[in-house]
């Protein structure tokens, strides 16, 4: 690969520097409860509410906090079936990959798209109302896509959200409490 070419996908984001212990505490608290009011957040972090507001705003501006999201009960929305679909791209041209990456997140029922290593290129997390709707999604949007050479669907029987401490790296030893 020529030195001036980057790999397909979004440009790498610079790693935010200058995160001190208070910033890490705020990120951890917001990862656990994104709706925590500023006053409670400030109290839990041991800082003034005005300082807390300024720090959270800075974390958002620097891209450390990318957004706040609702954990939605998909069954309550009429889409109780979830699946992970492993996708292999046939021709790895930049144009095809960019087109695929742009198209897929906007398809109906798509929850997440992951670019992965290994035998597959992407994992697609989707929700559907019925097995027939899931089958139609795969046929209409994936197997019919000229970039897709293989799609393998795995049903999700249960999904449990992780509770990892956002203040530390995944490989760092957990501190005693």
PDB file of C-alpha atoms in Angstrom:
ATOM      1  CA  UNK A   1       0.000   0.000   0.000  1.00  0.00           C
ATOM      2  CA  UNK A   2       1.486   3.387  -0.964  1.00  0.00           C
ATOM      3  CA  UNK A   3       2.598   5.500   1.964  1.00  0.00           C
ATOM      4  CA  UNK A   4       0.025   8.262   1.296  1.00  0.00           C
ATOM      5  CA  UNK A   5      -2.958   5.832   1.091  1.00  0.00           C
ATOM      6  CA  UNK A   6      -4.889   5.061   4.241  1.00  0.00           C
ATOM      7  CA  UNK A   7      -6.964   1.961   4.844  1.00  0.00           C
ATOM      8  CA  UNK A   8     -10.684   1.989   3.995  1.00  0.00           C
ATOM      9  CA  UNK A   9     -12.972   3.584   6.548  1.00  0.00           C
ATOM     10  CA  UNK A  10     -12.991   6.776   8.517  1.00  0.00           C
ATOM     11  CA  UNK A  11      -9.771   8.614   9.226  1.00  0.00           C
ATOM     12  CA  UNK A  12      -8.221   7.574  12.531  1.00  0.00           C
ATOM     13  CA  UNK A  13      -9.188   9.895  15.358  1.00  0.00           C
ATOM     14  CA  UNK A  14      -6.370  11.322  17.431  1.00  0.00           C
ATOM     15  CA  UNK A  15      -6.256   9.873  20.917  1.00  0.00           C
ATOM     16  CA  UNK A  16      -7.476  12.566  23.298  1.00  0.00           C
ATOM     17  CA  UNK A  17      -4.662  13.579  25.573  1.00  0.00           C
ATOM     18  CA  UNK A  18      -4.790  15.480  28.794  1.00  0.00           C
ATOM     19  CA  UNK A  19      -7.399  13.314  30.533  1.00  0.00           C
ATOM     20  CA  UNK A  20      -6.875  13.646  34.248  1.00  0.00           C
ATOM     21  CA  UNK A  21      -8.460  11.610  37.031  1.00  0.00           C
ATOM     22  CA  UNK A  22     -11.501  13.909  37.244  1.00  0.00           C
ATOM     23  CA  UNK A  23     -12.130  13.610  33.480  1.00  0.00           C
ATOM     24  CA  UNK A  24     -11.884   9.828  33.758  1.00  0.00           C
ATOM     25  CA  UNK A  25     -14.271   9.846  36.712  1.00  0.00           C
ATOM     26  CA  UNK A  26     -16.791  11.947  34.768  1.00  0.00           C
ATOM     27  CA  UNK A  27     -16.560   9.636  31.747  1.00  0.00           C
ATOM     28  CA  UNK A  28     -17.079   6.579  33.962  1.00  0.00           C
ATOM     29  CA  UNK A  29     -20.080   8.095  35.710  1.00  0.00           C
ATOM     30  CA  UNK A  30     -21.692   9.164  32.428  1.00  0.00           C
ATOM     31  CA  UNK A  31     -21.001   5.770  30.841  1.00  0.00           C
ATOM     32  CA  UNK A  32     -22.930   4.179  33.717  1.00  0.00           C
ATOM     33  CA  UNK A  33     -25.756   6.748  33.633  1.00  0.00           C
ATOM     34  CA  UNK A  34     -25.814   9.205  30.755  1.00  0.00           C
ATOM     35  CA  UNK A  35     -28.825  10.965  32.264  1.00  0.00           C
ATOM     36  CA  UNK A  36     -27.104  11.847  35.540  1.00  0.00           C
ATOM     37  CA  UNK A  37     -27.912  15.500  36.308  1.00  0.00           C
ATOM     38  CA  UNK A  38     -24.981  17.900  36.413  1.00  0.00           C
ATOM     39  CA  UNK A  39     -25.350  18.573  40.159  1.00  0.00           C
ATOM     40  CA  UNK A  40     -25.253  14.849  40.997  1.00  0.00           C
ATOM     41  CA  UNK A  41     -22.384  14.303  38.574  1.00  0.00           C
ATOM     42  CA  UNK A  42     -20.407  17.164  40.143  1.00  0.00           C
ATOM     43  CA  UNK A  43     -21.050  15.853  43.651  1.00  0.00           C
ATOM     44  CA  UNK A  44     -20.000  12.304  42.721  1.00  0.00           C
ATOM     45  CA  UNK A  45     -16.803  13.645  41.125  1.00  0.00           C
ATOM     46  CA  UNK A  46     -16.089  16.002  44.011  1.00  0.00           C
ATOM     47  CA  UNK A  47     -16.102  19.194  41.945  1.00  0.00           C
ATOM     48  CA  UNK A  48     -18.253  22.312  41.640  1.00  0.00           C
ATOM     49  CA  UNK A  49     -21.268  22.126  39.278  1.00  0.00           C
ATOM     50  CA  UNK A  50     -19.859  24.915  37.074  1.00  0.00           C
ATOM     51  CA  UNK A  51     -16.534  23.079  36.786  1.00  0.00           C
ATOM     52  CA  UNK A  52     -18.390  19.869  35.989  1.00  0.00           C
ATOM     53  CA  UNK A  53     -20.366  21.524  33.206  1.00  0.00           C
ATOM     54  CA  UNK A  54     -17.202  23.002  31.691  1.00  0.00           C
ATOM     55  CA  UNK A  55     -15.352  19.669  31.856  1.00  0.00           C
ATOM     56  CA  UNK A  56     -18.211  17.671  30.314  1.00  0.00           C
ATOM     57  CA  UNK A  57     -18.496  20.243  27.528  1.00  0.00           C
ATOM     58  CA  UNK A  58     -14.742  19.937  26.912  1.00  0.00           C
ATOM     59  CA  UNK A  59     -14.962  16.128  26.849  1.00  0.00           C
ATOM     60  CA  UNK A  60     -17.678  16.377  24.195  1.00  0.00           C
ATOM     61  CA  UNK A  61     -15.780  18.957  22.126  1.00  0.00           C
ATOM     62  CA  UNK A  62     -12.629  16.792  22.183  1.00  0.00           C
ATOM     63  CA  UNK A  63     -14.589  13.741  21.073  1.00  0.00           C
ATOM     64  CA  UNK A  64     -14.031  11.755  24.259  1.00  0.00           C
ATOM     65  CA  UNK A  65     -17.795  11.683  24.808  1.00  0.00           C
ATOM     66  CA  UNK A  66     -19.365  11.134  21.394  1.00  0.00           C
ATOM     67  CA  UNK A  67     -23.007  11.167  22.426  1.00  0.00           C
ATOM     68  CA  UNK A  68     -25.688   9.949  24.769  1.00  0.00           C
ATOM     69  CA  UNK A  69     -27.934   7.068  23.812  1.00  0.00           C
ATOM     70  CA  UNK A  70     -31.135   5.412  24.971  1.00  0.00           C
ATOM     71  CA  UNK A  71     -31.146   1.669  25.630  1.00  0.00           C
ATOM     72  CA  UNK A  72     -34.362   0.795  23.795  1.00  0.00           C
ATOM     73  CA  UNK A  73     -36.456  -2.362  24.244  1.00  0.00           C
ATOM     74  CA  UNK A  74     -36.660  -3.473  20.612  1.00  0.00           C
ATOM     75  CA  UNK A  75     -39.470  -5.939  21.382  1.00  0.00           C
ATOM     76  CA  UNK A  76     -41.586  -3.006  22.588  1.00  0.00           C
ATOM     77  CA  UNK A  77     -41.034  -1.435  19.147  1.00  0.00           C
ATOM     78  CA  UNK A  78     -42.226  -4.586  17.398  1.00  0.00           C
ATOM     79  CA  UNK A  79     -38.715  -5.808  16.475  1.00  0.00           C
ATOM     80  CA  UNK A  80     -38.008  -8.603  18.974  1.00  0.00           C
ATOM     81  CA  UNK A  81     -35.679 -10.603  16.717  1.00  0.00           C
ATOM     82  CA  UNK A  82     -31.997  -9.627  16.666  1.00  0.00           C
ATOM     83  CA  UNK A  83     -29.160 -11.091  14.625  1.00  0.00           C
ATOM     84  CA  UNK A  84     -25.482 -10.657  13.872  1.00  0.00           C
ATOM     85  CA  UNK A  85     -24.680 -11.031  10.198  1.00  0.00           C
ATOM     86  CA  UNK A  86     -21.092 -11.793   9.215  1.00  0.00           C
ATOM     87  CA  UNK A  87     -20.328 -10.249   5.827  1.00  0.00           C
ATOM     88  CA  UNK A  88     -17.480 -10.835   3.411  1.00  0.00           C
ATOM     89  CA  UNK A  89     -16.804  -8.265   0.731  1.00  0.00           C
ATOM     90  CA  UNK A  90     -15.820  -9.723  -2.668  1.00  0.00           C
ATOM     91  CA  UNK A  91     -13.668  -7.097  -4.321  1.00  0.00           C
ATOM     92  CA  UNK A  92     -11.858  -4.936  -1.822  1.00  0.00           C
ATOM     93  CA  UNK A  93     -11.877  -1.766  -3.870  1.00  0.00           C
ATOM     94  CA  UNK A  94     -12.028   1.463  -1.933  1.00  0.00           C
ATOM     95  CA  UNK A  95     -15.104   2.639  -3.860  1.00  0.00           C
ATOM     96  CA  UNK A  96     -17.068  -0.547  -3.101  1.00  0.00           C
ATOM     97  CA  UNK A  97     -16.115  -0.501   0.571  1.00  0.00           C
ATOM     98  CA  UNK A  98     -16.968   3.198   0.918  1.00  0.00           C
ATOM     99  CA  UNK A  99     -20.307   2.652  -0.846  1.00  0.00           C
ATOM    100  CA  UNK A 100     -21.121  -0.326   1.401  1.00  0.00           C
ATOM    101  CA  UNK A 101     -20.134   1.537   4.592  1.00  0.00           C
ATOM    102  CA  UNK A 102     -22.242   4.534   3.597  1.00  0.00           C
ATOM    103  CA  UNK A 103     -25.310   2.519   2.575  1.00  0.00           C
ATOM    104  CA  UNK A 104     -25.614  -0.104   5.318  1.00  0.00           C
ATOM    105  CA  UNK A 105     -26.055   2.024   8.476  1.00  0.00           C
ATOM    106  CA  UNK A 106     -29.144   3.638   6.900  1.00  0.00           C
ATOM    107  CA  UNK A 107     -30.908   0.361   6.097  1.00  0.00           C
ATOM    108  CA  UNK A 108     -34.062  -0.492   8.066  1.00  0.00           C
ATOM    109  CA  UNK A 109     -33.368  -2.378  11.291  1.00  0.00           C
ATOM    110  CA  UNK A 110     -29.602  -1.813  11.311  1.00  0.00           C
ATOM    111  CA  UNK A 111     -28.352  -1.185  14.837  1.00  0.00           C
ATOM    112  CA  UNK A 112     -24.564  -1.292  14.312  1.00  0.00           C
ATOM    113  CA  UNK A 113     -21.947  -2.033  11.690  1.00  0.00           C
ATOM    114  CA  UNK A 114     -18.538  -3.291  12.818  1.00  0.00           C
ATOM    115  CA  UNK A 115     -15.464  -3.493  10.561  1.00  0.00           C
ATOM    116  CA  UNK A 116     -13.605  -6.564  11.849  1.00  0.00           C
ATOM    117  CA  UNK A 117     -10.517  -8.640  11.196  1.00  0.00           C
ATOM    118  CA  UNK A 118     -10.468 -12.314  10.310  1.00  0.00           C
ATOM    119  CA  UNK A 119     -12.388 -14.299   7.709  1.00  0.00           C
ATOM    120  CA  UNK A 120     -15.198 -11.729   7.581  1.00  0.00           C
ATOM    121  CA  UNK A 121     -14.968  -8.043   6.850  1.00  0.00           C
ATOM    122  CA  UNK A 122     -18.010  -6.758   8.739  1.00  0.00           C
ATOM    123  CA  UNK A 123     -20.437  -7.746  11.467  1.00  0.00           C
ATOM    124  CA  UNK A 124     -23.867  -6.228  11.140  1.00  0.00           C
ATOM    125  CA  UNK A 125     -26.211  -6.071  14.166  1.00  0.00           C
ATOM    126  CA  UNK A 126     -29.843  -5.909  13.038  1.00  0.00           C
ATOM    127  CA  UNK A 127     -33.330  -6.192  14.478  1.00  0.00           C
ATOM    128  CA  UNK A 128     -36.480  -7.445  12.747  1.00  0.00           C
ATOM    129  CA  UNK A 129     -40.130  -8.106  13.513  1.00  0.00           C
ATOM    130  CA  UNK A 130     -40.151 -11.740  12.338  1.00  0.00           C
ATOM    131  CA  UNK A 131     -37.864 -14.403  10.892  1.00  0.00           C
ATOM    132  CA  UNK A 132     -39.434 -13.728   7.490  1.00  0.00           C
ATOM    133  CA  UNK A 133     -38.624 -10.013   7.788  1.00  0.00           C
ATOM    134  CA  UNK A 134     -35.020 -10.881   8.690  1.00  0.00           C
ATOM    135  CA  UNK A 135     -34.781 -13.227   5.698  1.00  0.00           C
ATOM    136  CA  UNK A 136     -36.133 -10.525   3.374  1.00  0.00           C
ATOM    137  CA  UNK A 137     -33.645  -8.009   4.787  1.00  0.00           C
ATOM    138  CA  UNK A 138     -30.739 -10.362   4.042  1.00  0.00           C
ATOM    139  CA  UNK A 139     -31.997 -11.185   0.545  1.00  0.00           C
ATOM    140  CA  UNK A 140     -32.941  -7.658  -0.458  1.00  0.00           C
ATOM    141  CA  UNK A 141     -30.091  -5.664   1.062  1.00  0.00           C
ATOM    142  CA  UNK A 142     -27.132  -8.014   1.446  1.00  0.00           C
ATOM    143  CA  UNK A 143     -27.104 -10.946  -0.950  1.00  0.00           C
ATOM    144  CA  UNK A 144     -28.320  -8.650  -3.726  1.00  0.00           C
ATOM    145  CA  UNK A 145     -25.482  -6.185  -3.060  1.00  0.00           C
ATOM    146  CA  UNK A 146     -22.693  -6.644  -5.641  1.00  0.00           C
ATOM    147  CA  UNK A 147     -20.018  -5.956  -3.005  1.00  0.00           C
ATOM    148  CA  UNK A 148     -21.173  -8.801  -0.741  1.00  0.00           C
ATOM    149  CA  UNK A 149     -19.714 -12.223  -1.538  1.00  0.00           C
ATOM    150  CA  UNK A 150     -20.993 -13.981   1.599  1.00  0.00           C
ATOM    151  CA  UNK A 151     -23.447 -13.286   4.426  1.00  0.00           C
ATOM    152  CA  UNK A 152     -23.950 -15.596   7.390  1.00  0.00           C
ATOM    153  CA  UNK A 153     -26.705 -14.858   9.907  1.00  0.00           C
ATOM    154  CA  UNK A 154     -26.579 -15.794  13.588  1.00  0.00           C
ATOM    155  CA  UNK A 155     -29.666 -15.217  15.737  1.00  0.00           C
ATOM    156  CA  UNK A 156     -29.140 -13.507  19.070  1.00  0.00           C
ATOM    157  CA  UNK A 157     -30.944 -15.352  21.861  1.00  0.00           C
ATOM    158  CA  UNK A 158     -29.839 -13.001  24.623  1.00  0.00           C
ATOM    159  CA  UNK A 159     -27.966  -9.712  24.810  1.00  0.00           C
ATOM    160  CA  UNK A 160     -26.400  -8.570  28.077  1.00  0.00           C
ATOM    161  CA  UNK A 161     -24.749  -5.165  28.083  1.00  0.00           C
ATOM    162  CA  UNK A 162     -21.247  -5.070  29.575  1.00  0.00           C
ATOM    163  CA  UNK A 163     -20.526  -3.223  32.776  1.00  0.00           C
ATOM    164  CA  UNK A 164     -16.827  -2.542  32.148  1.00  0.00           C
ATOM    165  CA  UNK A 165     -15.420   0.399  34.016  1.00  0.00           C
ATOM    166  CA  UNK A 166     -15.005   3.154  31.382  1.00  0.00           C
ATOM    167  CA  UNK A 167     -12.335   4.843  33.476  1.00  0.00           C
ATOM    168  CA  UNK A 168      -9.674   2.217  32.848  1.00  0.00           C
ATOM    169  CA  UNK A 169      -8.342   0.384  29.845  1.00  0.00           C
ATOM    170  CA  UNK A 170      -9.609  -3.168  29.164  1.00  0.00           C
ATOM    171  CA  UNK A 171      -6.187  -4.617  29.984  1.00  0.00           C
ATOM    172  CA  UNK A 172      -5.506  -2.596  33.134  1.00  0.00           C
ATOM    173  CA  UNK A 173      -5.850  -4.504  36.389  1.00  0.00           C
ATOM    174  CA  UNK A 174      -8.920  -3.591  38.409  1.00  0.00           C
ATOM    175  CA  UNK A 175      -8.091  -1.476  41.407  1.00  0.00           C
ATOM    176  CA  UNK A 176      -9.199  -2.805  44.821  1.00  0.00           C
ATOM    177  CA  UNK A 177     -12.182  -0.986  46.292  1.00  0.00           C
TER     178      UNK A 177
END
